[in-house]
Amino acid sequence: MRFLYITDTHFRGNSPQNRLDDFPQTLRKKMEEVVQTAQSFQVDAVFHGGDLFEVPNPAINVVGDVVRFLKDLRKPFYIVPGNHDLFGQNPQTLSRTMLGLLGQVGLIKILEAGEKVFFEENGIKLQLTGQGYHFDLDTERGREGYLVKNKEADLAIHIVHGMLLDRPFLQTVAYTLIDDIKDTQADLTLTGHAHLGFKEVTVNHRKFLNPGALVRTTVLAAEVNRRPQMVLIEAGRDGITTKLLPLKSALPGEQVLNIEKATEMKLREERLARIKSEVRTSGDFRSLKLENILKEIAQKEQLPEEVRIEAIKRIAQAEIEMAREGGEDVS
Ligand SMILES: [Mn+2]
């Protein structure tokens, strides 16, 4: 059995602020390559990790691009809803979204939580499950959305639109570490949402992979240097193997992203890193969490409470802005 996996296509009718090219046209070319790849490898189905659309109610011509892609593809297409596909990031709004409509008319198959889809070839059975985005997904309560517990086939693939990461990130952003879900029965866990992605990780013979978004919309250095890619999945008697297929149609980051902005960002990052290291070396702080440092300074200097509260508010705002600029789709 063979499958192709892509994620975070963010179909939209105009170009993001940081792009220099005609974004919708570039995306159409990328999707042509996805179609050609799916056909030349004769995959059984194409999987999508969510955020098909930039907004839940895209314009008709944007939907037209997606429908044309699906018609050209002529393969079963399985997807989990991403936060961008939903109103207010709320899964209960699915039936009112364009993604929901495509599912209702049967052009795509939206994987519902707990639902299993089976594939079989040469006596080997594979189950596919998925978990769309929801608010609590990256909390301890939501963790089970990442876990496959009752495998009913020889092999299992699980697709999740959530902030699964291979290493710790900003404390203000909710995320789940691969280590937190290493007991899953899924042989391969595929994720989206974190646009930069991570390299395949194997723990206890379980594989975890996020190839990164198919589109680049921020000017973060890592994003400029990243080439969007697809994942070719082979499943059979020897288990599941994956191969990354970089998009040939994706232009170098410098040609599609506004680098001047990126340079500006890099200077800001360096400045921030310098401030952080100065804070680390100049104070005897019990914690490196900004809020805690602030608390200690406030106590030491006997600052009025309203000053401390105002500072907390500004730090939160700055971190939200940083996370936004950091290429992670947390909003
Ligand atoms: Mn996204």
mmCIF file of C-alpha atoms and ligand atoms in Angstrom:
data_model
loop_
_atom_site.group_PDB
_atom_site.id
_atom_site.type_symbol
_atom_site.label_atom_id
_atom_site.label_comp_id
_atom_site.label_asym_id
_atom_site.label_seq_id
_atom_site.Cartn_x
_atom_site.Cartn_y
_atom_site.Cartn_z
ATOM 1 C CA MET A 1 0.000 0.000 0.000
ATOM 2 C CA ARG A 2 1.166 3.475 -0.791
ATOM 3 C CA PHE A 3 -0.023 6.847 0.394
ATOM 4 C CA LEU A 4 0.968 10.467 -0.020
ATOM 5 C CA TYR A 5 0.779 12.899 2.893
ATOM 6 C CA ILE A 6 0.676 16.697 2.726
ATOM 7 C CA THR A 7 -0.413 19.283 5.267
ATOM 8 C CA ASP A 8 -1.279 22.942 5.862
ATOM 9 C CA THR A 9 -1.996 24.098 2.320
ATOM 10 C CA HIS A 10 -3.850 27.236 3.480
ATOM 11 C CA PHE A 11 -5.670 27.828 0.180
ATOM 12 C CA ARG A 12 -6.548 31.522 -0.142
ATOM 13 C CA GLY A 13 -7.426 34.036 -2.828
ATOM 14 C CA ASN A 14 -4.648 36.544 -2.246
ATOM 15 C CA SER A 15 -0.965 36.622 -1.295
ATOM 16 C CA PRO A 16 0.090 36.777 2.366
ATOM 17 C CA GLN A 17 1.798 40.018 3.397
ATOM 18 C CA ASN A 18 5.269 38.475 3.382
ATOM 19 C CA ARG A 19 5.054 36.830 -0.028
ATOM 20 C CA LEU A 20 6.527 38.386 -3.152
ATOM 21 C CA ASP A 21 4.863 36.045 -5.651
ATOM 22 C CA ASP A 22 1.301 35.323 -6.769
ATOM 23 C CA PHE A 23 0.563 32.919 -3.923
ATOM 24 C CA PRO A 24 -2.634 31.329 -5.329
ATOM 25 C CA GLN A 25 -0.851 30.658 -8.642
ATOM 26 C CA THR A 26 2.179 29.158 -6.858
ATOM 27 C CA LEU A 27 -0.121 26.915 -4.823
ATOM 28 C CA ARG A 28 -1.929 25.738 -7.978
ATOM 29 C CA LYS A 29 1.460 24.678 -9.393
ATOM 30 C CA LYS A 30 2.339 22.861 -6.177
ATOM 31 C CA MET A 31 -0.952 20.992 -6.235
ATOM 32 C CA GLU A 32 -0.292 19.960 -9.841
ATOM 33 C CA GLU A 33 2.936 18.418 -8.573
ATOM 34 C CA VAL A 34 1.018 16.657 -5.795
ATOM 35 C CA VAL A 35 -1.351 15.208 -8.433
ATOM 36 C CA GLN A 36 1.534 14.078 -10.650
ATOM 37 C CA THR A 37 3.375 12.529 -7.713
ATOM 38 C CA ALA A 38 0.257 10.701 -6.464
ATOM 39 C CA GLN A 39 -0.300 9.312 -9.944
ATOM 40 C CA SER A 40 3.284 8.362 -10.770
ATOM 41 C CA PHE A 41 3.669 6.470 -7.468
ATOM 42 C CA GLN A 42 0.176 5.024 -7.899
ATOM 43 C CA VAL A 43 -0.767 5.780 -4.318
ATOM 44 C CA ASP A 44 -3.959 4.307 -2.873
ATOM 45 C CA ALA A 45 -4.976 7.572 -1.227
ATOM 46 C CA VAL A 46 -3.791 11.052 -0.306
ATOM 47 C CA PHE A 47 -3.826 12.212 3.317
ATOM 48 C CA HIS A 48 -3.986 15.847 4.462
ATOM 49 C CA GLY A 49 -3.073 17.024 7.976
ATOM 50 C CA GLY A 50 -5.507 19.975 8.118
ATOM 51 C CA ASP A 51 -5.672 23.694 7.384
ATOM 52 C CA LEU A 52 -6.762 22.949 3.832
ATOM 53 C CA PHE A 53 -8.113 26.515 3.691
ATOM 54 C CA GLU A 54 -6.800 29.722 5.245
ATOM 55 C CA VAL A 55 -10.314 30.588 6.458
ATOM 56 C CA PRO A 56 -13.446 28.474 7.078
ATOM 57 C CA ASN A 57 -15.483 30.383 4.484
ATOM 58 C CA PRO A 58 -13.154 30.947 1.513
ATOM 59 C CA ALA A 59 -14.259 32.706 -1.670
ATOM 60 C CA ILE A 60 -15.815 30.644 -4.476
ATOM 61 C CA ASN A 61 -12.735 30.868 -6.734
ATOM 62 C CA VAL A 62 -10.571 29.534 -3.893
ATOM 63 C CA VAL A 63 -12.924 26.578 -3.451
ATOM 64 C CA GLY A 64 -12.760 26.195 -7.242
ATOM 65 C CA ASP A 65 -8.991 25.685 -7.021
ATOM 66 C CA VAL A 66 -9.450 22.938 -4.430
ATOM 67 C CA VAL A 67 -12.263 21.212 -6.339
ATOM 68 C CA ARG A 68 -10.206 21.280 -9.530
ATOM 69 C CA PHE A 69 -7.273 19.741 -7.654
ATOM 70 C CA LEU A 70 -9.494 16.979 -6.230
ATOM 71 C CA LYS A 71 -10.972 16.217 -9.668
ATOM 72 C CA ASP A 72 -7.500 16.023 -11.223
ATOM 73 C CA LEU A 73 -6.266 13.879 -8.350
ATOM 74 C CA ARG A 74 -8.810 11.093 -8.816
ATOM 75 C CA LYS A 75 -7.705 9.463 -5.555
ATOM 76 C CA PRO A 76 -9.483 9.102 -2.211
ATOM 77 C CA PHE A 77 -8.595 12.135 -0.094
ATOM 78 C CA TYR A 78 -8.641 11.878 3.722
ATOM 79 C CA ILE A 79 -8.286 14.893 5.984
ATOM 80 C CA VAL A 80 -8.607 16.108 9.582
ATOM 81 C CA PRO A 81 -9.911 19.665 10.164
ATOM 82 C CA GLY A 82 -7.281 22.240 11.100
ATOM 83 C CA ASN A 83 -7.928 25.297 13.245
ATOM 84 C CA HIS A 84 -8.006 27.503 10.129
ATOM 85 C CA ASP A 85 -10.725 25.337 8.581
ATOM 86 C CA LEU A 86 -13.067 26.060 11.497
ATOM 87 C CA PHE A 87 -14.977 29.086 12.789
ATOM 88 C CA GLY A 88 -13.468 30.248 16.071
ATOM 89 C CA GLN A 89 -11.248 27.142 15.936
ATOM 90 C CA ASN A 90 -14.332 25.239 17.071
ATOM 91 C CA PRO A 91 -14.921 21.710 15.668
ATOM 92 C CA GLN A 92 -18.670 22.079 16.238
ATOM 93 C CA THR A 93 -18.800 24.592 13.386
ATOM 94 C CA LEU A 94 -17.570 22.040 10.816
ATOM 95 C CA SER A 95 -20.926 21.621 9.068
ATOM 96 C CA ARG A 96 -21.010 25.372 8.397
ATOM 97 C CA THR A 97 -17.538 25.449 6.840
ATOM 98 C CA MET A 98 -16.397 24.907 3.270
ATOM 99 C CA LEU A 99 -14.324 21.920 4.428
ATOM 100 C CA GLY A 100 -17.469 20.439 5.954
ATOM 101 C CA LEU A 101 -19.358 20.986 2.697
ATOM 102 C CA LEU A 102 -16.671 19.219 0.643
ATOM 103 C CA GLY A 103 -17.037 16.315 3.069
ATOM 104 C CA GLN A 104 -20.831 16.301 2.836
ATOM 105 C CA VAL A 105 -20.838 16.128 -0.962
ATOM 106 C CA GLY A 106 -18.313 13.291 -0.848
ATOM 107 C CA LEU A 107 -15.383 15.016 -2.560
ATOM 108 C CA ILE A 108 -13.231 14.384 0.493
ATOM 109 C CA LYS A 109 -13.425 12.150 3.540
ATOM 110 C CA ILE A 110 -13.140 13.961 6.856
ATOM 111 C CA LEU A 111 -11.801 11.618 9.535
ATOM 112 C CA GLU A 112 -13.879 11.847 12.693
ATOM 113 C CA ALA A 113 -12.376 11.113 16.102
ATOM 114 C CA GLY A 114 -12.540 7.381 16.794
ATOM 115 C CA GLU A 115 -13.524 6.482 13.241
ATOM 116 C CA LYS A 116 -11.408 3.818 11.546
ATOM 117 C CA VAL A 117 -10.838 3.455 7.814
ATOM 118 C CA PHE A 118 -9.286 0.188 6.645
ATOM 119 C CA PHE A 119 -6.980 -0.557 3.720
ATOM 120 C CA GLU A 120 -5.846 -4.042 2.781
ATOM 121 C CA GLU A 121 -3.290 -5.499 0.412
ATOM 122 C CA ASN A 122 -1.559 -8.890 0.210
ATOM 123 C CA GLY A 123 -3.140 -9.982 3.462
ATOM 124 C CA ILE A 124 -1.856 -6.956 5.389
ATOM 125 C CA LYS A 125 -4.491 -4.741 6.953
ATOM 126 C CA LEU A 126 -3.934 -1.079 7.799
ATOM 127 C CA GLN A 127 -6.172 1.216 9.808
ATOM 128 C CA LEU A 128 -6.306 4.974 9.373
ATOM 129 C CA THR A 129 -7.584 7.284 12.101
ATOM 130 C CA GLY A 130 -7.459 11.027 12.654
ATOM 131 C CA GLN A 131 -7.956 13.788 15.156
ATOM 132 C CA GLY A 132 -8.869 17.286 14.063
ATOM 133 C CA TYR A 133 -7.904 20.399 15.965
ATOM 134 C CA HIS A 134 -9.684 21.397 19.155
ATOM 135 C CA PHE A 135 -8.840 23.768 21.990
ATOM 136 C CA ASP A 136 -7.818 21.166 24.560
ATOM 137 C CA LEU A 137 -5.856 18.940 22.195
ATOM 138 C CA ASP A 138 -2.491 20.071 23.545
ATOM 139 C CA THR A 139 -3.416 19.789 27.200
ATOM 140 C CA GLU A 140 -3.182 16.700 29.371
ATOM 141 C CA ARG A 141 -6.929 16.213 28.958
ATOM 142 C CA GLY A 142 -6.697 16.348 25.183
ATOM 143 C CA ARG A 143 -3.697 14.068 24.910
ATOM 144 C CA GLU A 144 -5.796 11.011 24.140
ATOM 145 C CA GLY A 145 -6.552 12.621 20.785
ATOM 146 C CA TYR A 146 -2.970 11.762 19.864
ATOM 147 C CA LEU A 147 -3.163 8.197 21.146
ATOM 148 C CA VAL A 148 -4.302 5.124 19.237
ATOM 149 C CA LYS A 149 -5.322 2.619 21.884
ATOM 150 C CA ASN A 150 -7.308 -0.129 20.197
ATOM 151 C CA LYS A 151 -5.506 -1.115 17.053
ATOM 152 C CA GLU A 152 -7.596 -3.510 14.987
ATOM 153 C CA ALA A 153 -5.186 -4.066 12.120
ATOM 154 C CA ASP A 154 -1.597 -5.089 11.437
ATOM 155 C CA LEU A 155 -0.591 -1.483 10.915
ATOM 156 C CA ALA A 156 -1.972 1.852 12.051
ATOM 157 C CA ILE A 157 -1.549 5.446 10.847
ATOM 158 C CA HIS A 158 -2.907 8.355 12.898
ATOM 159 C CA ILE A 159 -3.198 11.923 11.581
ATOM 160 C CA VAL A 160 -3.472 14.850 14.019
ATOM 161 C CA HIS A 161 -3.737 18.613 13.527
ATOM 162 C CA GLY A 162 -2.013 19.600 16.740
ATOM 163 C CA MET A 163 1.126 21.178 18.140
ATOM 164 C CA LEU A 164 3.205 18.016 18.410
ATOM 165 C CA LEU A 165 6.869 18.940 18.814
ATOM 166 C CA ASP A 166 10.132 17.063 19.127
ATOM 167 C CA ARG A 167 11.524 19.528 21.688
ATOM 168 C CA PRO A 168 10.167 22.037 24.228
ATOM 169 C CA PHE A 169 8.966 25.421 22.922
ATOM 170 C CA LEU A 170 7.653 28.714 24.387
ATOM 171 C CA GLN A 171 6.017 28.132 27.738
ATOM 172 C CA THR A 172 3.095 30.328 26.728
ATOM 173 C CA VAL A 173 2.204 28.079 23.782
ATOM 174 C CA ALA A 174 0.328 24.826 24.362
ATOM 175 C CA TYR A 175 2.113 21.877 22.802
ATOM 176 C CA THR A 176 2.556 18.143 23.158
ATOM 177 C CA LEU A 177 5.911 16.403 23.077
ATOM 178 C CA ILE A 178 6.499 13.158 21.200
ATOM 179 C CA ASP A 179 7.666 11.754 24.512
ATOM 180 C CA ASP A 180 4.175 12.398 25.980
ATOM 181 C CA ILE A 181 2.513 10.128 23.426
ATOM 182 C CA LYS A 182 5.149 7.467 22.863
ATOM 183 C CA ASP A 183 2.762 4.757 24.116
ATOM 184 C CA THR A 184 0.472 5.140 21.109
ATOM 185 C CA GLN A 185 -0.248 1.998 19.113
ATOM 186 C CA ALA A 186 -0.012 3.896 15.842
ATOM 187 C CA ASP A 187 2.990 2.788 13.810
ATOM 188 C CA LEU A 188 3.082 6.209 12.209
ATOM 189 C CA THR A 189 1.726 9.461 13.646
ATOM 190 C CA LEU A 190 1.522 12.267 11.094
ATOM 191 C CA THR A 191 0.905 15.834 12.215
ATOM 192 C CA GLY A 192 0.453 19.338 10.856
ATOM 193 C CA HIS A 193 -0.198 22.721 12.522
ATOM 194 C CA ALA A 194 3.439 23.480 13.426
ATOM 195 C CA HIS A 195 4.508 24.827 10.034
ATOM 196 C CA LEU A 196 8.225 24.264 10.405
ATOM 197 C CA GLY A 197 7.691 20.546 10.998
ATOM 198 C CA PHE A 198 10.247 18.138 12.442
ATOM 199 C CA LYS A 199 12.315 15.235 11.158
ATOM 200 C CA GLU A 200 11.002 11.741 11.632
ATOM 201 C CA VAL A 201 11.467 10.478 15.180
ATOM 202 C CA THR A 202 11.274 6.783 16.113
ATOM 203 C CA VAL A 203 10.451 5.784 19.685
ATOM 204 C CA ASN A 204 9.632 2.163 20.648
ATOM 205 C CA HIS A 205 9.341 1.301 16.920
ATOM 206 C CA ARG A 206 6.707 4.047 16.556
ATOM 207 C CA LYS A 207 7.327 6.792 14.031
ATOM 208 C CA PHE A 208 6.338 10.449 14.352
ATOM 209 C CA LEU A 209 6.597 12.943 11.514
ATOM 210 C CA ASN A 210 5.523 16.426 10.536
ATOM 211 C CA PRO A 211 6.931 17.329 7.090
ATOM 212 C CA GLY A 212 5.999 20.994 7.615
ATOM 213 C CA ALA A 213 3.442 23.129 5.815
ATOM 214 C CA LEU A 214 3.166 22.950 2.045
ATOM 215 C CA VAL A 215 3.283 26.751 2.036
ATOM 216 C CA ARG A 216 5.576 29.316 3.645
ATOM 217 C CA THR A 217 3.864 32.413 4.949
ATOM 218 C CA THR A 218 6.257 33.878 7.522
ATOM 219 C CA VAL A 219 9.729 35.399 7.160
ATOM 220 C CA LEU A 220 11.345 33.492 9.999
ATOM 221 C CA ALA A 221 14.843 32.433 8.849
ATOM 222 C CA ALA A 222 14.005 28.744 9.290
ATOM 223 C CA GLU A 223 10.988 29.238 7.067
ATOM 224 C CA VAL A 224 12.955 31.038 4.334
ATOM 225 C CA ASN A 225 15.460 28.162 4.244
ATOM 226 C CA ARG A 226 12.837 25.437 4.344
ATOM 227 C CA ARG A 227 11.687 23.611 1.240
ATOM 228 C CA PRO A 228 8.058 22.426 1.383
ATOM 229 C CA GLN A 229 7.740 18.671 1.037
ATOM 230 C CA MET A 230 5.374 15.728 0.720
ATOM 231 C CA VAL A 231 5.681 12.357 2.421
ATOM 232 C CA LEU A 232 5.507 9.108 0.478
ATOM 233 C CA ILE A 233 4.350 6.298 2.756
ATOM 234 C CA GLU A 234 4.864 2.600 1.999
ATOM 235 C CA ALA A 235 3.063 0.045 4.131
ATOM 236 C CA GLY A 236 3.341 -3.717 3.915
ATOM 237 C CA ARG A 237 4.802 -6.843 5.435
ATOM 238 C CA ASP A 238 7.892 -4.964 6.624
ATOM 239 C CA GLY A 239 5.892 -2.284 8.398
ATOM 240 C CA ILE A 240 5.698 1.374 7.435
ATOM 241 C CA THR A 241 8.433 3.444 5.847
ATOM 242 C CA THR A 242 8.355 7.088 4.856
ATOM 243 C CA LYS A 243 10.259 9.119 2.311
ATOM 244 C CA LEU A 244 10.306 12.899 2.105
ATOM 245 C CA LEU A 245 9.710 14.317 -1.358
ATOM 246 C CA PRO A 246 10.744 17.982 -1.593
ATOM 247 C CA LEU A 247 8.508 19.972 -3.931
ATOM 248 C CA LYS A 248 10.266 20.677 -7.215
ATOM 249 C CA SER A 249 7.820 23.469 -7.951
ATOM 250 C CA ALA A 250 8.637 25.326 -4.713
ATOM 251 C CA LEU A 251 10.932 28.263 -5.401
ATOM 252 C CA PRO A 252 13.849 29.160 -3.075
ATOM 253 C CA GLY A 253 12.605 31.077 -0.033
ATOM 254 C CA GLU A 254 14.490 34.237 -1.053
ATOM 255 C CA GLN A 255 12.413 34.422 -4.226
ATOM 256 C CA VAL A 256 9.022 34.156 -2.596
ATOM 257 C CA LEU A 257 9.505 35.689 0.838
ATOM 258 C CA ASN A 258 10.376 39.263 1.736
ATOM 259 C CA ILE A 259 13.912 38.810 3.079
ATOM 260 C CA GLU A 260 14.316 42.398 4.239
ATOM 261 C CA LYS A 261 11.658 41.641 6.790
ATOM 262 C CA ALA A 262 13.436 38.406 7.666
ATOM 263 C CA THR A 263 16.688 40.275 8.345
ATOM 264 C CA GLU A 264 14.789 42.635 10.590
ATOM 265 C CA MET A 265 13.340 39.656 12.438
ATOM 266 C CA LYS A 266 16.780 38.090 12.826
ATOM 267 C CA LEU A 267 18.160 41.264 14.401
ATOM 268 C CA ARG A 268 15.240 41.263 16.812
ATOM 269 C CA GLU A 269 15.830 37.612 17.654
ATOM 270 C CA GLU A 270 19.516 38.280 18.308
ATOM 271 C CA ARG A 271 18.694 41.269 20.487
ATOM 272 C CA LEU A 272 16.237 39.193 22.460
ATOM 273 C CA ALA A 273 18.761 36.369 22.883
ATOM 274 C CA ARG A 274 21.315 38.897 24.185
ATOM 275 C CA ILE A 275 18.842 40.328 26.687
ATOM 276 C CA LYS A 276 17.937 36.842 27.829
ATOM 277 C CA SER A 277 21.561 35.876 28.381
ATOM 278 C CA GLU A 278 22.185 39.134 30.265
ATOM 279 C CA VAL A 279 19.227 38.388 32.494
ATOM 280 C CA ARG A 280 20.578 34.898 33.091
ATOM 281 C CA THR A 281 24.044 36.086 34.068
ATOM 282 C CA SER A 282 23.161 39.225 36.022
ATOM 283 C CA GLY A 283 20.576 37.938 38.446
ATOM 284 C CA ASP A 284 20.248 35.120 40.866
ATOM 285 C CA PHE A 285 16.829 34.100 39.672
ATOM 286 C CA ARG A 286 15.201 30.852 40.706
ATOM 287 C CA SER A 287 13.352 30.594 37.436
ATOM 288 C CA LEU A 288 13.889 31.747 33.868
ATOM 289 C CA LYS A 289 10.202 32.186 33.295
ATOM 290 C CA LEU A 290 9.683 35.905 32.652
ATOM 291 C CA GLU A 291 6.670 36.158 34.930
ATOM 292 C CA ASN A 292 8.646 34.711 37.829
ATOM 293 C CA ILE A 293 11.633 36.982 37.207
ATOM 294 C CA LEU A 294 9.239 39.894 37.196
ATOM 295 C CA LYS A 295 7.720 38.796 40.468
ATOM 296 C CA GLU A 296 11.158 38.634 42.088
ATOM 297 C CA ILE A 297 12.164 42.061 40.752
ATOM 298 C CA ALA A 298 8.858 43.518 41.944
ATOM 299 C CA GLN A 299 9.428 42.133 45.412
ATOM 300 C CA LYS A 300 13.056 43.257 45.570
ATOM 301 C CA GLU A 301 12.277 46.774 44.339
ATOM 302 C CA GLN A 302 8.915 46.954 46.104
ATOM 303 C CA LEU A 303 7.135 47.982 42.908
ATOM 304 C CA PRO A 304 3.440 48.867 43.090
ATOM 305 C CA GLU A 305 1.108 45.999 42.128
ATOM 306 C CA GLU A 306 -0.330 47.862 39.113
ATOM 307 C CA VAL A 307 3.161 48.167 37.613
ATOM 308 C CA ARG A 308 3.688 44.440 37.930
ATOM 309 C CA ILE A 309 0.276 43.659 36.407
ATOM 310 C CA GLU A 310 0.895 46.039 33.507
ATOM 311 C CA ALA A 311 4.267 44.391 32.857
ATOM 312 C CA ILE A 312 2.687 40.916 32.876
ATOM 313 C CA LYS A 313 0.111 42.126 30.367
ATOM 314 C CA ARG A 314 2.792 43.542 28.066
ATOM 315 C CA ILE A 315 4.917 40.392 28.243
ATOM 316 C CA ALA A 316 1.915 38.257 27.304
ATOM 317 C CA GLN A 317 1.138 40.533 24.374
ATOM 318 C CA ALA A 318 4.762 40.453 23.196
ATOM 319 C CA GLU A 319 4.856 36.662 23.404
ATOM 320 C CA ILE A 320 1.636 36.349 21.429
ATOM 321 C CA GLU A 321 3.155 38.562 18.739
ATOM 322 C CA MET A 322 6.419 36.597 18.783
ATOM 323 C CA ALA A 323 4.581 33.301 18.435
ATOM 324 C CA ARG A 324 2.638 34.741 15.521
ATOM 325 C CA GLU A 325 5.792 35.905 13.800
ATOM 326 C CA GLY A 326 7.454 32.626 14.719
ATOM 327 C CA GLY A 327 5.649 30.711 12.000
ATOM 328 C CA GLU A 328 3.539 28.641 14.340
ATOM 329 C CA ASP A 329 -0.133 28.790 13.591
ATOM 330 C CA VAL A 330 -1.398 29.231 17.071
ATOM 331 C CA SER A 331 -4.238 31.508 16.134
HETATM 332 MN MN MN B 1 -1.578 25.839 9.584
#
